[in-house]
């Protein structure tokens, strides 16, 4: 029996994403004439957490352990205090670096469109610097992969001595040595996603309507007075949110800014502020897309959450959630206890 959820676009007799199969026995009430079967489709994680977009760091965190990322969202209070201190110190160092090249201006926002207008203005204001061959920090990037909107902030973009556009990601560490291979892998994925999104932006793939439809923003929404004033100060006359989107699209596509040529990650020790080492990351587009596809399948409800496989069980030893982790318990009980396909990445 096909029991279709009443909803726009559903035709009787057809199965779609929002339709469910029911197995019913003869005599079940649902088979009696006039009985309307209505089932609610299970929420995807994106819906469950009310997310219209994901951050690049959500995906890189997920690549360490997806189950841990989910616990981090649901039970942040269980995170060990050292992790919280490390994260906060890292944030302060990033802010200090940003303040070296930017002033922070407080702007009052009156709508969701105003909040997004600030991100877009931050991006617009650095395009001339990049065009002039300068160095920019904390550059917002937006894009769509697998029909999911992603947002991120690139630490630093600079031209190298040979004229290549170089992305530099700063990672601060609590310990005075370079990270393990697994930690580096997570960071590589993060910077590769930045390149993927940034390149698509400068190639004109991020059309204004992509942003408004994914984030559900209104292009006709008038911008607040403080946003308009601030835009004026940085050289843009705008009245509604759509004006800014058009400006962003035109500035990015007509600016002749190249794609990112080189990806680098600098690891430094938090306490002594000394550089521990620099990694140069190879970008393999197909692999990045495949990995993103795998992680986004969870967010879109196409598969169950997964924890680490047995070969990476060492990650559980330093995990804040090891005592309560369902995946770990099921792994201890045997592979047949786990639901969902075997992790392929
Ligand atoms: Fe992931 Fe292991 Fe932590 Fe569970 S205990 S969340 S599987 S790292």
Short mmCIF file of C-alpha atoms in Angstrom, two decimals, residues 35-334:
data_model
loop_
_atom_site.label_atom_id
_atom_site.label_comp_id
_atom_site.label_asym_id
_atom_site.label_seq_id
_atom_site.Cartn_x
_atom_site.Cartn_y
_atom_site.Cartn_z
CA UNK A 35 -10.05 5.59 6.22
CA UNK A 36 -7.54 8.26 5.37
CA UNK A 37 -3.93 7.26 6.07
CA UNK A 38 -1.77 10.22 6.89
CA UNK A 39 1.78 9.80 7.99
CA UNK A 40 4.20 12.46 8.92
CA UNK A 41 7.51 12.29 7.09
CA UNK A 42 10.48 12.01 9.43
CA UNK A 43 12.38 15.25 9.80
CA UNK A 44 15.81 15.52 8.26
CA UNK A 45 18.57 16.75 10.63
CA UNK A 46 18.52 20.08 8.77
CA UNK A 47 14.82 20.43 9.63
CA UNK A 48 15.20 19.07 13.15
CA UNK A 49 17.80 21.72 14.04
CA UNK A 50 15.97 24.44 12.05
CA UNK A 51 18.99 24.97 9.81
CA UNK A 52 18.69 26.76 6.49
CA UNK A 53 22.41 26.49 5.88
CA UNK A 54 25.50 24.79 7.27
CA UNK A 55 28.91 26.18 8.09
CA UNK A 56 32.00 24.74 6.44
CA UNK A 57 33.26 23.94 9.94
CA UNK A 58 30.14 21.80 10.53
CA UNK A 59 31.30 19.53 7.72
CA UNK A 60 34.95 19.45 8.77
CA UNK A 61 33.94 18.68 12.38
CA UNK A 62 31.65 15.98 11.03
CA UNK A 63 34.58 14.43 9.14
CA UNK A 64 36.32 13.85 12.51
CA UNK A 65 33.34 12.02 13.99
CA UNK A 66 29.80 12.60 12.82
CA UNK A 67 28.29 11.25 16.03
CA UNK A 68 30.49 13.59 18.09
CA UNK A 69 29.40 16.55 15.97
CA UNK A 70 25.74 15.66 16.65
CA UNK A 71 26.36 15.33 20.40
CA UNK A 72 28.22 18.65 20.33
CA UNK A 73 25.09 20.27 18.90
CA UNK A 74 22.66 18.54 21.26
CA UNK A 75 24.70 18.35 24.46
CA UNK A 76 27.30 21.16 24.40
CA UNK A 77 27.27 21.22 28.22
CA UNK A 78 29.05 17.83 28.25
CA UNK A 79 32.09 19.16 26.42
CA UNK A 80 35.18 18.94 28.61
CA UNK A 81 36.19 22.42 29.90
CA UNK A 82 39.68 22.20 28.29
CA UNK A 83 38.07 21.94 24.84
CA UNK A 84 35.93 25.01 25.52
CA UNK A 85 38.96 27.02 26.72
CA UNK A 86 40.97 25.94 23.67
CA UNK A 87 38.18 27.00 21.31
CA UNK A 88 37.69 30.36 23.02
CA UNK A 89 41.41 31.13 22.98
CA UNK A 90 41.51 30.21 19.29
CA UNK A 91 38.63 32.62 18.61
CA UNK A 92 40.41 35.46 20.48
CA UNK A 93 43.58 34.94 18.44
CA UNK A 94 41.57 35.07 15.20
CA UNK A 95 39.85 38.25 16.32
CA UNK A 96 43.19 39.87 17.23
CA UNK A 97 44.52 39.04 13.75
CA UNK A 98 41.41 40.45 12.12
CA UNK A 99 41.72 43.68 14.08
CA UNK A 100 45.24 44.11 12.67
CA UNK A 101 43.69 44.83 9.25
CA UNK A 102 40.05 45.76 9.93
CA UNK A 103 38.13 48.03 12.29
CA UNK A 104 35.03 46.54 13.88
CA UNK A 105 31.92 48.67 13.30
CA UNK A 106 28.71 48.02 15.24
CA UNK A 107 25.60 48.14 13.03
CA UNK A 108 22.03 47.75 14.27
CA UNK A 109 20.01 45.16 12.33
CA UNK A 110 16.23 45.13 11.96
CA UNK A 111 15.62 41.96 9.91
CA UNK A 112 17.20 38.67 8.81
CA UNK A 113 17.99 40.37 5.50
CA UNK A 114 19.95 43.03 7.44
CA UNK A 115 22.05 40.31 9.11
CA UNK A 116 22.88 38.79 5.75
CA UNK A 117 23.50 42.26 4.32
CA UNK A 118 26.37 42.64 6.81
CA UNK A 119 28.00 39.43 5.58
CA UNK A 120 27.64 40.60 1.98
CA UNK A 121 28.99 44.08 2.79
CA UNK A 122 31.99 42.47 4.50
CA UNK A 123 32.63 40.54 1.31
CA UNK A 124 32.03 43.53 -0.97
CA UNK A 125 34.38 45.75 1.00
CA UNK A 126 37.37 43.41 0.50
CA UNK A 127 36.94 42.83 -3.24
CA UNK A 128 38.80 46.07 -4.20
CA UNK A 129 41.64 45.10 -1.85
CA UNK A 130 41.94 41.73 -3.55
CA UNK A 131 41.77 43.34 -6.99
CA UNK A 132 44.61 45.66 -5.99
CA UNK A 133 46.73 42.67 -5.01
CA UNK A 134 46.30 43.18 -1.27
CA UNK A 135 45.85 40.76 1.57
CA UNK A 136 42.41 40.23 3.15
CA UNK A 137 41.34 38.50 6.35
CA UNK A 138 38.09 36.95 7.55
CA UNK A 139 36.52 36.79 4.11
CA UNK A 140 32.95 35.39 4.09
CA UNK A 141 32.19 32.82 1.39
CA UNK A 142 28.86 31.27 0.41
CA UNK A 143 27.91 28.47 -1.92
CA UNK A 144 25.77 25.44 -2.60
CA UNK A 145 26.90 21.82 -2.65
CA UNK A 146 24.40 18.99 -3.14
CA UNK A 147 21.58 21.49 -2.85
CA UNK A 148 22.68 22.52 0.66
CA UNK A 149 23.74 26.12 1.29
CA UNK A 150 27.14 26.46 2.93
CA UNK A 151 28.81 29.42 4.54
CA UNK A 152 32.35 29.87 5.72
CA UNK A 153 34.96 32.42 6.64
CA UNK A 154 38.38 32.24 5.03
CA UNK A 155 41.10 33.32 7.47
CA UNK A 156 43.36 34.97 4.96
CA UNK A 157 43.75 35.39 1.19
CA UNK A 158 46.99 36.86 -0.18
CA UNK A 159 48.98 36.90 -3.37
CA UNK A 160 52.27 35.06 -3.15
CA UNK A 161 55.55 36.47 -4.50
CA UNK A 162 54.86 34.59 -7.75
CA UNK A 163 51.37 36.13 -8.09
CA UNK A 164 49.37 33.07 -7.03
CA UNK A 165 46.26 33.58 -4.92
CA UNK A 166 46.99 31.80 -1.67
CA UNK A 167 44.56 30.79 1.07
CA UNK A 168 46.06 30.67 4.55
CA UNK A 169 44.20 29.02 7.38
CA UNK A 170 45.46 29.59 10.89
CA UNK A 171 45.06 26.74 13.36
CA UNK A 172 46.09 27.30 16.95
CA UNK A 173 47.00 24.34 19.11
CA UNK A 174 47.09 23.75 22.83
CA UNK A 175 50.07 21.40 22.48
CA UNK A 176 53.44 22.54 21.14
CA UNK A 177 53.67 20.07 18.26
CA UNK A 178 52.05 19.43 14.89
CA UNK A 179 48.68 17.60 14.81
CA UNK A 180 48.14 13.94 13.96
CA UNK A 181 47.37 12.78 10.43
CA UNK A 182 43.66 12.47 11.26
CA UNK A 183 43.49 16.05 12.53
CA UNK A 184 45.29 17.29 9.43
CA UNK A 185 42.83 15.38 7.23
CA UNK A 186 39.93 17.25 8.87
CA UNK A 187 41.69 20.60 8.31
CA UNK A 188 42.53 19.72 4.68
CA UNK A 189 38.85 19.08 4.02
CA UNK A 190 37.94 22.45 5.52
CA UNK A 191 40.29 24.49 3.31
CA UNK A 192 39.35 22.44 0.22
CA UNK A 193 35.69 23.34 0.84
CA UNK A 194 36.64 27.02 1.08
CA UNK A 195 38.35 26.82 -2.29
CA UNK A 196 35.43 24.94 -3.82
CA UNK A 197 32.99 27.62 -2.69
CA UNK A 198 35.20 30.64 -3.38
CA UNK A 199 36.05 29.50 -6.92
CA UNK A 200 32.36 28.96 -7.69
CA UNK A 201 31.63 32.49 -6.45
CA UNK A 202 34.21 34.21 -8.65
CA UNK A 203 33.10 32.05 -11.60
CA UNK A 204 29.58 33.52 -11.27
CA UNK A 205 27.91 30.31 -10.09
CA UNK A 206 26.36 31.92 -7.03
CA UNK A 207 23.36 33.70 -8.54
CA UNK A 208 21.36 36.10 -6.29
CA UNK A 209 18.25 33.90 -6.36
CA UNK A 210 20.26 30.92 -5.08
CA UNK A 211 20.84 32.78 -1.84
CA UNK A 212 17.29 34.05 -1.41
CA UNK A 213 15.68 30.69 -2.17
CA UNK A 214 17.95 28.61 0.07
CA UNK A 215 17.99 30.96 3.03
CA UNK A 216 14.43 32.14 2.43
CA UNK A 217 15.24 35.81 2.33
CA UNK A 218 13.19 38.51 0.64
CA UNK A 219 15.06 40.45 -2.05
CA UNK A 220 12.48 43.26 -1.88
CA UNK A 221 13.00 43.75 1.89
CA UNK A 222 14.13 47.37 2.56
CA UNK A 223 17.43 47.50 4.41
CA UNK A 224 17.61 49.15 7.83
CA UNK A 225 18.87 52.74 8.02
CA UNK A 226 22.17 51.81 9.69
CA UNK A 227 22.89 49.19 7.03
CA UNK A 228 22.20 51.71 4.25
CA UNK A 229 24.43 54.30 5.95
CA UNK A 230 27.24 51.81 6.37
CA UNK A 231 26.90 50.67 2.73
CA UNK A 232 27.12 54.31 1.66
CA UNK A 233 30.33 54.77 3.65
CA UNK A 234 31.97 51.85 1.85
CA UNK A 235 30.78 53.18 -1.53
CA UNK A 236 27.47 51.41 -2.25
CA UNK A 237 24.04 53.02 -2.61
CA UNK A 238 21.40 50.41 -1.83
CA UNK A 239 17.81 50.43 -0.68
CA UNK A 240 16.70 46.80 -0.53
CA UNK A 241 18.40 43.45 0.08
CA UNK A 242 18.16 42.48 -3.61
CA UNK A 243 20.31 45.53 -4.53
CA UNK A 244 23.14 44.18 -2.41
CA UNK A 245 22.83 40.68 -3.88
CA UNK A 246 23.06 42.08 -7.41
CA UNK A 247 26.08 44.18 -6.43
CA UNK A 248 27.79 41.17 -4.93
CA UNK A 249 27.15 39.06 -8.02
CA UNK A 250 28.38 41.75 -10.42
CA UNK A 251 31.43 42.68 -8.33
CA UNK A 252 32.52 39.07 -7.99
CA UNK A 253 32.05 38.10 -11.61
CA UNK A 254 33.45 41.30 -13.16
CA UNK A 255 36.35 41.70 -10.75
CA UNK A 256 38.82 39.37 -12.52
CA UNK A 257 39.72 37.84 -9.16
CA UNK A 258 41.16 34.40 -9.94
CA UNK A 259 40.33 31.13 -8.26
CA UNK A 260 42.51 30.08 -5.34
CA UNK A 261 45.81 28.59 -6.53
CA UNK A 262 47.31 27.40 -3.30
CA UNK A 263 45.99 26.16 0.04
CA UNK A 264 48.11 26.46 3.15
CA UNK A 265 47.46 25.69 6.80
CA UNK A 266 49.64 27.27 9.46
CA UNK A 267 49.71 25.56 12.85
CA UNK A 268 50.86 27.62 15.79
CA UNK A 269 51.14 27.03 19.52
CA UNK A 270 48.54 29.06 21.45
CA UNK A 271 50.55 29.75 24.57
CA UNK A 272 53.88 30.73 23.03
CA UNK A 273 52.38 31.98 19.73
CA UNK A 274 55.15 30.21 17.83
CA UNK A 275 54.65 28.71 14.39
CA UNK A 276 54.78 24.92 14.58
CA UNK A 277 54.66 24.26 10.85
CA UNK A 278 52.87 24.86 7.56
CA UNK A 279 51.03 22.31 5.45
CA UNK A 280 50.39 22.75 1.74
CA UNK A 281 47.14 21.04 0.74
CA UNK A 282 46.45 19.40 -2.59
CA UNK A 283 42.99 20.14 -3.96
CA UNK A 284 41.23 17.25 -5.68
CA UNK A 285 37.83 18.47 -6.72
CA UNK A 286 36.22 15.09 -7.31
CA UNK A 287 37.28 13.79 -3.90
CA UNK A 288 36.08 16.93 -2.15
CA UNK A 289 32.71 16.66 -3.84
CA UNK A 290 32.37 12.98 -2.98
CA UNK A 291 33.22 13.60 0.65
CA UNK A 292 30.82 16.52 0.89
CA UNK A 293 28.13 14.35 -0.73
CA UNK A 294 28.65 11.67 1.92
CA UNK A 295 28.44 14.10 4.85
CA UNK A 296 25.52 16.05 3.41
CA UNK A 297 23.57 12.81 2.94
CA UNK A 298 23.28 12.69 6.73
CA UNK A 299 21.97 16.27 6.92
CA UNK A 300 19.42 15.57 4.21
CA UNK A 301 18.11 12.53 6.09
CA UNK A 302 19.37 10.04 3.52
CA UNK A 303 21.25 7.97 6.07
CA UNK A 304 21.63 7.52 9.82
CA UNK A 305 24.30 9.23 11.90
CA UNK A 306 27.60 7.34 12.07
CA UNK A 307 30.42 7.31 14.59
CA UNK A 308 34.01 6.33 13.99
CA UNK A 309 34.94 2.92 12.62
CA UNK A 310 36.99 0.47 14.67
CA UNK A 311 40.29 1.58 13.12
CA UNK A 312 39.66 5.10 14.42
CA UNK A 313 38.32 4.02 17.82
CA UNK A 314 41.28 5.81 19.43
CA UNK A 315 39.33 9.02 18.85
CA UNK A 316 36.79 7.84 21.45
CA UNK A 317 39.43 7.95 24.21
CA UNK A 318 39.55 11.73 24.21
CA UNK A 319 35.88 12.26 23.34
CA UNK A 320 33.63 14.19 25.76
CA UNK A 321 30.74 11.87 24.86
CA UNK A 322 32.40 8.45 25.18
CA UNK A 323 30.35 7.57 28.30
CA UNK A 324 27.01 8.13 26.63
CA UNK A 325 27.83 7.34 23.00
CA UNK A 326 25.27 5.01 21.39
CA UNK A 327 27.50 4.28 18.42
CA UNK A 328 30.31 3.16 20.70
CA UNK A 329 27.96 0.92 22.68
CA UNK A 330 26.61 -0.67 19.51
CA UNK A 331 30.11 -1.12 18.12
CA UNK A 332 31.05 -3.00 21.28
CA UNK A 333 27.98 -5.24 20.80
CA UNK A 334 28.95 -6.12 17.22
#
